[in-house]
Coordinates of C-alpha atoms (C1' of nucleotides) in Angstrom, one line a residue:
Chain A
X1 CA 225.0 117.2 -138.6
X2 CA 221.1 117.3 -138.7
X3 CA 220.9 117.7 -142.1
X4 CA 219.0 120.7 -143.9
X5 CA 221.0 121.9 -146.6
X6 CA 222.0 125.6 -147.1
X7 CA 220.1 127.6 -148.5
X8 CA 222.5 130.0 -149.0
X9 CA 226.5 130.1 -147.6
X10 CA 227.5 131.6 -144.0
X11 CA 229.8 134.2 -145.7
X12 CA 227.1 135.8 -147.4
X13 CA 225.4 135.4 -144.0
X14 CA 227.9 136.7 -142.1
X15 CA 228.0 139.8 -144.7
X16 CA 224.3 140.8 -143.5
X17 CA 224.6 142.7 -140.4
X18 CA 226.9 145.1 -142.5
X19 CA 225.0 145.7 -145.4
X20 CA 221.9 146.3 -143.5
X21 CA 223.9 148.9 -141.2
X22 CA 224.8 150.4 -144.3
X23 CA 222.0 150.6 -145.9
X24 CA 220.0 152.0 -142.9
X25 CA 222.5 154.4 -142.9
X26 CA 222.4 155.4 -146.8
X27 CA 218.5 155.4 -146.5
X28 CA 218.6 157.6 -143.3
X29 CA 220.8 160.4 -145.0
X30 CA 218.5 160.4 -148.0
X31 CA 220.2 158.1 -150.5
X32 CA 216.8 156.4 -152.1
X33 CA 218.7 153.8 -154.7
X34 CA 222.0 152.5 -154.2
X35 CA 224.7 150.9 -156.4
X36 CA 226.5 147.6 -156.0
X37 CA 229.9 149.4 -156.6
X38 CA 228.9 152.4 -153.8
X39 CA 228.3 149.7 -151.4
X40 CA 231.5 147.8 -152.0
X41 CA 233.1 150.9 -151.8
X42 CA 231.6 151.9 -148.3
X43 CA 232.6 148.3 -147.1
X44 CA 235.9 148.1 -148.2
X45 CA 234.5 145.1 -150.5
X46 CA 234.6 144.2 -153.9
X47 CA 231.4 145.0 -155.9
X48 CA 230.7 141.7 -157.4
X49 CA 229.9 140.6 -154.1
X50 CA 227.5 142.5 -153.3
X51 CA 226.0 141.5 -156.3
X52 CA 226.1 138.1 -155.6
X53 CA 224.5 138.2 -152.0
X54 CA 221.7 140.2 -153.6
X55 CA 221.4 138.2 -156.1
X56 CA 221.5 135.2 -153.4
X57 CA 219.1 137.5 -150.9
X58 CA 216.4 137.9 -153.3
X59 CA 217.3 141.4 -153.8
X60 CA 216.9 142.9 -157.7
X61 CA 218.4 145.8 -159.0
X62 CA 217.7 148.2 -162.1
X63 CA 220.5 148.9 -164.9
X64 CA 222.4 151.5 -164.7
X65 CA 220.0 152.6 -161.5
X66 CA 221.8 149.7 -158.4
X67 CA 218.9 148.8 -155.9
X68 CA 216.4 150.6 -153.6
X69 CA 217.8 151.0 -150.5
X70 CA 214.3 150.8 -148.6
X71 CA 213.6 147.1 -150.3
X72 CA 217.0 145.8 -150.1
X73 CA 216.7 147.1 -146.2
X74 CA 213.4 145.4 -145.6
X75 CA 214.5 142.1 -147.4
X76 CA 217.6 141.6 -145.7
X77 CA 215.6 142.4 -142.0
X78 CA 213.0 140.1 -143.1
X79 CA 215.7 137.3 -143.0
X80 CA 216.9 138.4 -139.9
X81 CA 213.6 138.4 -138.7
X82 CA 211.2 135.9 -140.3
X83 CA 210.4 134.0 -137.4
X84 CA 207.7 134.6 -135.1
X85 CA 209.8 136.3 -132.9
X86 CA 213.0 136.4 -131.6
X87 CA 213.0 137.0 -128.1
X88 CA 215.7 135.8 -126.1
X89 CA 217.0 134.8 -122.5
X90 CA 220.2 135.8 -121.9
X91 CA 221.8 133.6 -119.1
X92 CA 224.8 134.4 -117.2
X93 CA 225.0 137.7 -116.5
X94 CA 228.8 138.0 -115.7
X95 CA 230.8 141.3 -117.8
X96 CA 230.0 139.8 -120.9
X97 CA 226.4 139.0 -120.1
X98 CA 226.1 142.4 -118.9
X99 CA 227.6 143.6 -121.9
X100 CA 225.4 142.0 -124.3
X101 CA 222.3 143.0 -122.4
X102 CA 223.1 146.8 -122.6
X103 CA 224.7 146.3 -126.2
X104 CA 222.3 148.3 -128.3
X105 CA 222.4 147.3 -132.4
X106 CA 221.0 143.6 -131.6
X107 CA 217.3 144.9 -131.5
X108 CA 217.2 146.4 -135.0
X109 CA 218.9 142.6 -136.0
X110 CA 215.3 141.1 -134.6
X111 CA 216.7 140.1 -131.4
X112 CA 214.8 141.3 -128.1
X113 CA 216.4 140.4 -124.8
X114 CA 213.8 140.2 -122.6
X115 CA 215.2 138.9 -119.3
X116 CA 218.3 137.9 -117.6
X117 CA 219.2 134.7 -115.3
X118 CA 222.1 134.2 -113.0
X119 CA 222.9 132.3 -110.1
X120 CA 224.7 134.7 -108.2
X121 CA 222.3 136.3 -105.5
X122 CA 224.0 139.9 -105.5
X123 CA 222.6 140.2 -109.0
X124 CA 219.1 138.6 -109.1
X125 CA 216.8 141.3 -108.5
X126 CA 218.6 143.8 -110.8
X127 CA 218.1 145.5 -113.7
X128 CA 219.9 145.9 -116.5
X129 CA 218.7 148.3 -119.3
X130 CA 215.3 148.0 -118.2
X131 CA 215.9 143.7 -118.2
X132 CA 215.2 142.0 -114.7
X133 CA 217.5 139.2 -113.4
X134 CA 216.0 136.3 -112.2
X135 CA 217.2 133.1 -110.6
X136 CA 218.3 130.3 -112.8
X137 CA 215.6 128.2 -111.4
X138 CA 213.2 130.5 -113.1
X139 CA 214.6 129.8 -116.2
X140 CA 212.1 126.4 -117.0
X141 CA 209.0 128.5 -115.7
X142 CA 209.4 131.7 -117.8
X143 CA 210.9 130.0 -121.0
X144 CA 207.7 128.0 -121.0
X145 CA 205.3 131.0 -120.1
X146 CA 207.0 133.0 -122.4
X147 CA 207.3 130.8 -124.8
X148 CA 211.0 132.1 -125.5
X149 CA 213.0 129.6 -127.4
X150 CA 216.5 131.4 -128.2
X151 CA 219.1 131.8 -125.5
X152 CA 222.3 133.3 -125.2
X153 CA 224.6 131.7 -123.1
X154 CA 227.9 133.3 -121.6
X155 CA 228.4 131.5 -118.3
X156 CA 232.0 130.4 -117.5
X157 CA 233.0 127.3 -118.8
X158 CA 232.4 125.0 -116.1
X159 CA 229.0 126.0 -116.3
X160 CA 228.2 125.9 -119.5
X161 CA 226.9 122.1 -120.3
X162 CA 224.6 122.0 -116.8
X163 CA 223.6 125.3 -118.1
X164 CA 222.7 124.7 -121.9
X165 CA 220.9 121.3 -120.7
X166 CA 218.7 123.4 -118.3
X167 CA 218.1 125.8 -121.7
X168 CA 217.1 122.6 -123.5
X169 CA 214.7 121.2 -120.9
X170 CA 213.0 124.6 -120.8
X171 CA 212.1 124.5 -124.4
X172 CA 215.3 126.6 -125.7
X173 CA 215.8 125.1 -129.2
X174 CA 218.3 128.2 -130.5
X175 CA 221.6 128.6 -128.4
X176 CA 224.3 131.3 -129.3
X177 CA 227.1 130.1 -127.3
X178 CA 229.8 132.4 -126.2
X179 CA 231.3 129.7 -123.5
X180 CA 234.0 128.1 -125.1
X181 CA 232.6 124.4 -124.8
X182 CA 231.1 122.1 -127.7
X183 CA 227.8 121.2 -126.1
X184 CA 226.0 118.7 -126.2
X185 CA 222.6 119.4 -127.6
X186 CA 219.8 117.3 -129.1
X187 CA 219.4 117.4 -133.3
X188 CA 216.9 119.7 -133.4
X189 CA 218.5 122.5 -131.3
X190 CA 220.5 124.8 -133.4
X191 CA 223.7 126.1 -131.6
X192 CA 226.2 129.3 -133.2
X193 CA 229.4 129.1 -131.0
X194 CA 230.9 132.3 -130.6
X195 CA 235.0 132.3 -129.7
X196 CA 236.3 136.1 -128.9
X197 CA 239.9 133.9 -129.4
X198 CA 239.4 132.9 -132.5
X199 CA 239.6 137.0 -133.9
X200 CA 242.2 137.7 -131.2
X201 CA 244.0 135.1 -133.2
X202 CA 244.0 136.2 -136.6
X203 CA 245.1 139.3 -135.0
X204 CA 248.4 138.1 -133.5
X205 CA 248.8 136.1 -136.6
X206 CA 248.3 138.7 -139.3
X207 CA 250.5 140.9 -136.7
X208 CA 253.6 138.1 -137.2
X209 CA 253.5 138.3 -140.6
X210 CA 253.5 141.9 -140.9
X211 CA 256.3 142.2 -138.5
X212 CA 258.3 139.2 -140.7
X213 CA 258.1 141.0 -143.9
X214 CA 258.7 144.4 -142.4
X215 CA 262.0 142.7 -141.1
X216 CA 262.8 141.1 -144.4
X217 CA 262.1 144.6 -146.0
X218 CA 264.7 146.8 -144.0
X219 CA 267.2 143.9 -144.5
Chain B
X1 CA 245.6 145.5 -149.5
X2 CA 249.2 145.8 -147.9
X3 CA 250.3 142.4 -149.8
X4 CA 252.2 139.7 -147.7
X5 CA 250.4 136.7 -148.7
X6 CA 248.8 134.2 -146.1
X7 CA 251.1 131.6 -144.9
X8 CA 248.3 129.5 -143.9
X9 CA 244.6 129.8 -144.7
X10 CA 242.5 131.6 -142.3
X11 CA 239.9 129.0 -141.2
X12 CA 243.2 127.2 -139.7
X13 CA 244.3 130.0 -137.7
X14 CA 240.6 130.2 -136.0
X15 CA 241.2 126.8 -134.9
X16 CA 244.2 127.5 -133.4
X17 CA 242.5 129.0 -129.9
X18 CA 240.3 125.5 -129.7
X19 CA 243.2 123.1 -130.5
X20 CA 244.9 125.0 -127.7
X21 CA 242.3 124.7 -125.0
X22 CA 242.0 121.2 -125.7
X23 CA 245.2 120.2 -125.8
X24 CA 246.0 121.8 -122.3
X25 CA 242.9 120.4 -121.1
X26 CA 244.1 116.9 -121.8
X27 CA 248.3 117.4 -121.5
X28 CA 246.6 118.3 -117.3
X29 CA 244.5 115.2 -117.6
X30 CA 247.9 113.1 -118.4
X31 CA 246.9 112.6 -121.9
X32 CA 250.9 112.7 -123.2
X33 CA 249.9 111.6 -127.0
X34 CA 247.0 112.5 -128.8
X35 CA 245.6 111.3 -132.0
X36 CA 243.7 113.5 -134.8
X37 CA 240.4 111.4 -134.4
X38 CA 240.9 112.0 -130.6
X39 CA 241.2 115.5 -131.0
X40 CA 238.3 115.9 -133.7
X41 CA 236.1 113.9 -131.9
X42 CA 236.5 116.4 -128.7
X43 CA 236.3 118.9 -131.1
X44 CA 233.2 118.0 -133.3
X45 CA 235.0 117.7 -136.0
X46 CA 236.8 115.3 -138.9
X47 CA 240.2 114.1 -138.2
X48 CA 241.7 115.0 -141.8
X49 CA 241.0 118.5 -140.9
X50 CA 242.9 118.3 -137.7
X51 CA 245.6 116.6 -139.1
X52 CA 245.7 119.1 -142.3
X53 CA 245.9 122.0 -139.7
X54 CA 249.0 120.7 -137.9
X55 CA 250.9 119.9 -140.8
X56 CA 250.4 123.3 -141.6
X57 CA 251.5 124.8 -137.8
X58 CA 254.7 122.3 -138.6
X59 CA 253.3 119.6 -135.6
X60 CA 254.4 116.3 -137.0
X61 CA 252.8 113.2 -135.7
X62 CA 253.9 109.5 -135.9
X63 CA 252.2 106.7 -137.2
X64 CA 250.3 104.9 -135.3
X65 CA 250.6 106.8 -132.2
X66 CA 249.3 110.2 -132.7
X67 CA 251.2 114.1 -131.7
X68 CA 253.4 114.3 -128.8
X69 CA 250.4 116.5 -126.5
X70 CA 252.9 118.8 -125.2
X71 CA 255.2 119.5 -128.2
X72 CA 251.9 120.3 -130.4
X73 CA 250.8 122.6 -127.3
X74 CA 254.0 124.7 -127.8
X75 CA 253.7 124.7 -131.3
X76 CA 250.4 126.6 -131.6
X77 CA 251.3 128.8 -128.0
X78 CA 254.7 130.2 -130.0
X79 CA 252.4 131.1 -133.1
X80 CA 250.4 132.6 -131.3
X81 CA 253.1 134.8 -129.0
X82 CA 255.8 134.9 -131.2
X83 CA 256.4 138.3 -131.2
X84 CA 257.8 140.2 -129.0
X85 CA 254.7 140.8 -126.5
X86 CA 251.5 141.0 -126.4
X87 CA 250.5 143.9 -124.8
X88 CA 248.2 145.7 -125.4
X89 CA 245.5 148.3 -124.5
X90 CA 242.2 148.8 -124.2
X91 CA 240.4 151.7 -125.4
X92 CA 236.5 151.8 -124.3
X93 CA 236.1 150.8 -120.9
X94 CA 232.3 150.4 -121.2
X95 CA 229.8 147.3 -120.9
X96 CA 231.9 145.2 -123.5
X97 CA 235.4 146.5 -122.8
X98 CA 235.1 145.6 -119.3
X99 CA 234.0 142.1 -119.8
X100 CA 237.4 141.9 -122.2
X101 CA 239.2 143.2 -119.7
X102 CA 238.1 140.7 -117.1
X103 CA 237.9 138.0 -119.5
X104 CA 240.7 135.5 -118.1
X105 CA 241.0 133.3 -121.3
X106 CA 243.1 135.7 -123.4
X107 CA 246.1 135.5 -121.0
X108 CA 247.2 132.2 -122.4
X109 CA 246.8 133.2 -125.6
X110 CA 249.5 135.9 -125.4
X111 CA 247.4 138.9 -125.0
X112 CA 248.5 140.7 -122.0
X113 CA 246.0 143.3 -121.6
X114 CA 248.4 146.1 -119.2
X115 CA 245.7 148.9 -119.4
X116 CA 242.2 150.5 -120.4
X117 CA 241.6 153.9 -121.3
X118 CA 238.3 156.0 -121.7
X119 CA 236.7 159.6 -121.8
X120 CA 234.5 158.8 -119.0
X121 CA 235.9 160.7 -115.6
X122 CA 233.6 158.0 -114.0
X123 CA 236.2 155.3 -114.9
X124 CA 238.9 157.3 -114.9
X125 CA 241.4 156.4 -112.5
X126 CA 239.6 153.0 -111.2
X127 CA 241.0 149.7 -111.7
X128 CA 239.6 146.7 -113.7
X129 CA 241.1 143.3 -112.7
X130 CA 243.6 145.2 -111.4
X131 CA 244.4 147.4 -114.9
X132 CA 244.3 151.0 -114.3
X133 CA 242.0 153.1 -116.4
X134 CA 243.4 156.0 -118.2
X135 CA 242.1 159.0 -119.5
X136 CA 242.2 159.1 -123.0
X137 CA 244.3 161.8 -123.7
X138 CA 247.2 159.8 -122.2
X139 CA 247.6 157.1 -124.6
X140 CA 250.0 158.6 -126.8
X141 CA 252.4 159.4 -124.0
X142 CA 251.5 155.9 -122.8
X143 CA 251.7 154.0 -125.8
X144 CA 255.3 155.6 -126.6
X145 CA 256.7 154.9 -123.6
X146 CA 255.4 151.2 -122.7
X147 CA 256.3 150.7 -126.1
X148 CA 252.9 148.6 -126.6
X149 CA 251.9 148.4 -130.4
X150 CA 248.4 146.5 -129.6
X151 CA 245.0 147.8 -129.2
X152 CA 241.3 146.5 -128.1
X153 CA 238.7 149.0 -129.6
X154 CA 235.4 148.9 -127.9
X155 CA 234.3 152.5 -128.2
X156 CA 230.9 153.6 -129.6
X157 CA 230.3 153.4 -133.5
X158 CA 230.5 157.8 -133.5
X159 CA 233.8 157.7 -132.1
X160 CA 235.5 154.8 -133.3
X161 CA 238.0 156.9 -136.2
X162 CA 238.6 159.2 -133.9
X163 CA 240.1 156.8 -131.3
X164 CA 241.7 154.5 -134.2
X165 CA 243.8 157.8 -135.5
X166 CA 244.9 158.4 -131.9
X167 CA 245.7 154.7 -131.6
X168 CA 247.6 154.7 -135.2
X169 CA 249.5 158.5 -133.6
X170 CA 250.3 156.6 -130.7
X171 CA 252.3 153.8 -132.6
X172 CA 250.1 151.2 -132.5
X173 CA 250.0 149.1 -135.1
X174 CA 247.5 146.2 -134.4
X175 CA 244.2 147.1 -133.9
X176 CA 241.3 144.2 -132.4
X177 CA 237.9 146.6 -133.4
X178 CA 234.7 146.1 -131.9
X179 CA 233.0 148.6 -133.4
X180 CA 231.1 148.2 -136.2
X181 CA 232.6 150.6 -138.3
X182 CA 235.4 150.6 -141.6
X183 CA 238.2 151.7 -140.2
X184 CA 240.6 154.3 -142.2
X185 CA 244.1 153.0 -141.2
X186 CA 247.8 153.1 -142.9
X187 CA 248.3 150.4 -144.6
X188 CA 250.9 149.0 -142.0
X189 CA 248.0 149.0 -139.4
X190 CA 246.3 145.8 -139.1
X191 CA 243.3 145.9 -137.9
X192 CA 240.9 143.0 -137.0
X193 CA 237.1 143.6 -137.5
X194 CA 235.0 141.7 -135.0
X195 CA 231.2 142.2 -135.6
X196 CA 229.1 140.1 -132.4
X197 CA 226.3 140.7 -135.0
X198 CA 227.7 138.2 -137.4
X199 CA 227.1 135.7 -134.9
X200 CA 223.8 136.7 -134.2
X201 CA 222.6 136.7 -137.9
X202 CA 223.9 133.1 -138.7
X203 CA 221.7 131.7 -135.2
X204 CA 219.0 133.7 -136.5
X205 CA 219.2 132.2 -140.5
X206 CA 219.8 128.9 -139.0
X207 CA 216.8 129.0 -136.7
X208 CA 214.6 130.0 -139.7
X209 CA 215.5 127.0 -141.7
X210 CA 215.4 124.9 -139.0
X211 CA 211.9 125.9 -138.6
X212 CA 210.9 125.8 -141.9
X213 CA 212.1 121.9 -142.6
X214 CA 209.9 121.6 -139.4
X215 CA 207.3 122.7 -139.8
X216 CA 207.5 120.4 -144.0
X217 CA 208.5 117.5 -141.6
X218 CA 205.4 118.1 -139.6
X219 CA 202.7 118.6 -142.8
Chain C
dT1 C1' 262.0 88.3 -135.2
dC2 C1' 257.9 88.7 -137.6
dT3 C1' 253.1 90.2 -138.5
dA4 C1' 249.0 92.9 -137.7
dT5 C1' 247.2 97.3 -137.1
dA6 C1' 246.6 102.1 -135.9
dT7 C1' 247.7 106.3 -137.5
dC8 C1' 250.1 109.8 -140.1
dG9 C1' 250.8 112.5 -144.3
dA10 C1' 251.0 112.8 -149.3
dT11 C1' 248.2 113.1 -153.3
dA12 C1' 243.9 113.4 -155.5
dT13 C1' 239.2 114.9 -155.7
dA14 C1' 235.1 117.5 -154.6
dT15 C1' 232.9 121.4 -152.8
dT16 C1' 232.5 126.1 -151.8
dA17 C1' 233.6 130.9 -152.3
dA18 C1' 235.6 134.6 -154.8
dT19 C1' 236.6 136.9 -159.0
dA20 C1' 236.4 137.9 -164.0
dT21 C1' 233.9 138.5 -168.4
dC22 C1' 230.5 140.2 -170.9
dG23 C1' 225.8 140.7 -172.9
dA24 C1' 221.3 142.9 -171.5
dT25 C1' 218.8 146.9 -170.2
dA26 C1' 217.1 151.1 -168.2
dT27 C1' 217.9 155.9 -168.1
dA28 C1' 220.0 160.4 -169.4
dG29 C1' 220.9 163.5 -172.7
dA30 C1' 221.4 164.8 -177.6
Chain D
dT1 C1' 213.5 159.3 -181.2
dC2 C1' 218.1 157.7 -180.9
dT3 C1' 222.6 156.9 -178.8
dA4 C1' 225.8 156.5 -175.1
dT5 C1' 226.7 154.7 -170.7
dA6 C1' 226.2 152.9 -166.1
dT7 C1' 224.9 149.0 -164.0
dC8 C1' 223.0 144.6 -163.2
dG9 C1' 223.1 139.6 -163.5
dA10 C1' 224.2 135.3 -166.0
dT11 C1' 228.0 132.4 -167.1
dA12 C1' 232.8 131.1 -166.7
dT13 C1' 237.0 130.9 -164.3
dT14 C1' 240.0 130.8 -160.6
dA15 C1' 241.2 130.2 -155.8
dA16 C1' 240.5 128.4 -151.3
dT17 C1' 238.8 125.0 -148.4
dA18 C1' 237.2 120.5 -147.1
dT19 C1' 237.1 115.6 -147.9
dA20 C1' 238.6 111.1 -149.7
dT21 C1' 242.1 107.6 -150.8
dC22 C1' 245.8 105.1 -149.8
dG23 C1' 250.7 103.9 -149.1
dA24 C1' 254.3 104.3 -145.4
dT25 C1' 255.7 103.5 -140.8
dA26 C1' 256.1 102.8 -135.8
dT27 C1' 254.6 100.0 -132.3
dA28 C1' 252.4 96.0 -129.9
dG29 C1' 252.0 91.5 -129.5
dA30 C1' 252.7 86.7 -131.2

DNA sequence: TCTATATCGATATATTAATATCGATATAGA
DNA sequence: TCTATATCGATATTAATATATCGATATAGA
């Protein structure tokens, strides 16, 4: 590992997206200040939770009062967001490419697509949701006019190291992987693998068990 | 929650999907044994943890020579199939429930996807990778009679319950959700939350402090 | 046959995350 | 003004997960 302790742990990371859907949602419908026990109950969480990934957030509540929705909005989408930007290539623009392109709920997370690349020529050219497709040979050329350093990667397997070490060359230095490879990446580009099996798992799992004790009950 | 408690922790059953790709990756290449620091290496990862995991799945290795490849292969393949099927449906035949659809990848992992269904008279009655889309008013009969007890949600966040209660009238009783929304289930439902933004948010958090330690490195 | 060694797997420890307890405090209402 | 109460947030505890240590053992090679 590259070092850089955590500042604070990937659960309470993970929990982000959800509390700031919630919260834009509460904030939306009127709901000015919200409790740490209303938001667990929203979430199907626990409320000391919530209290701790405040706490951990930077987020402070009142007594008998919970939080402001509007800070605890801004604070979390300032974490999301801190960085100068966060535009993003997007390369590979197979189902789940396309997918993710026209997937709306990443821009209000601080991420802004702003192009496509792809090797096949039937889809070069295109647009998708307003996003051209250019060639893969582009990719150098634009990332470094563009100064885009995220990329999202979901080309098939076989492509996926050529791939990320084009990303790498053309300044990338933030990959989130959906290709079901380890790459291979220099130290000081950060990679978030993303397995769709690894939930489709847990599923089948959880789904065993049930069915095991629901046997072991009508016996 | 519906009780039953875990049989074996959860970050184990997320490897599952990786240990499996590898190890029919390398069972192809010849590769007849394999050894935990093999496999961790491939893996980016420590060989206790590997060899911690398949104790767990019940894979027993021997000294000095490592797992038999094909034996542990089978082991993880029957946990993760071990009920009767795997089929399932697909509600949501839009950007991401396509890409699902046509994702091969979730075949060997015992998901056999058999159909898709939708609102959309568009996508009605086409076929996806050779699945034909339903409408959705004929799941239940569907369901019933295919006897399938598995569903992939990818509808839009506003109609999300609404397809889970016709999924949970239906008989199904697994449900893979895409939608980023708390579903209201019977207990016996399981349902597994998948939120793409979770991803998204730990690249994002990880870039930042990435950056920051940069830019201290740099002053 | 005997010895050296790679590797597993059991036990122990450390780290991380979740949960519980409870005092402090800001507001509402008497 | 005073009191009751909802709620936070600090501290403590428990549980889950990851990591370390090391003895046991199966094979390879002398």
């Amino acid at each position: 590992m590259t070092g850089g302790k955590r500042i604070m742990g990937l659960p309470s990371i993970r929990r982000m997206p959800m509390y700031y859907r919630l919260l834009a949602r509460e904030l939306e419908a009127g709901r000015t200040q919200i409790s740490s026990a209303y938001i667990a109950e929203a979430l199907g969480m626990e409320p000391i939770v919530v209290r701790k990934d405040f706490t951990l957030f930077g987020i402070i509540g009142k007594p008998k009062i919970g939080y402001e929705t509007e800070e605890a909005l801004q604070v979390i989408d300032s974490l999301m967001n801190s960085r100068d930007s966060n535009e993003a290539f997007l390369v590979g623009v197979g189902n789940l490419g396309q997918a993710l392109l026209s997937y709306r709920g990443f821009e209000h997370m601080g991420l802004d697509l702003i192009a496509g690349f792809d090797v096949d020529s039937d889809i070069v050219g295109r647009r998708i949701q307003g996003r051209e497709i250019f060639a893969l040979v582009e990719l150098p050329r634009l990332a470094k006019r563009l100064h885009v350093k995220t990329g999202i990667l979901c080309v098939p397997e076989e492509a996926a190291q050529d791939c990320a070490d084009a990303m790498v060359d053309a300044g990338i230095e933030g990959i989130w992987n959906f290709a079901p490879v380890r790459l291979q990446v220099p130290d000081y580009v950060v990679v978030q693998n993303e397995d769709l099996a690894e939930g489709l798992a847990i599923l089948i799992v959880k789904l065993n068990q049930s069915k095991r004790e629901g046997i072991q009950r009508t016996n």
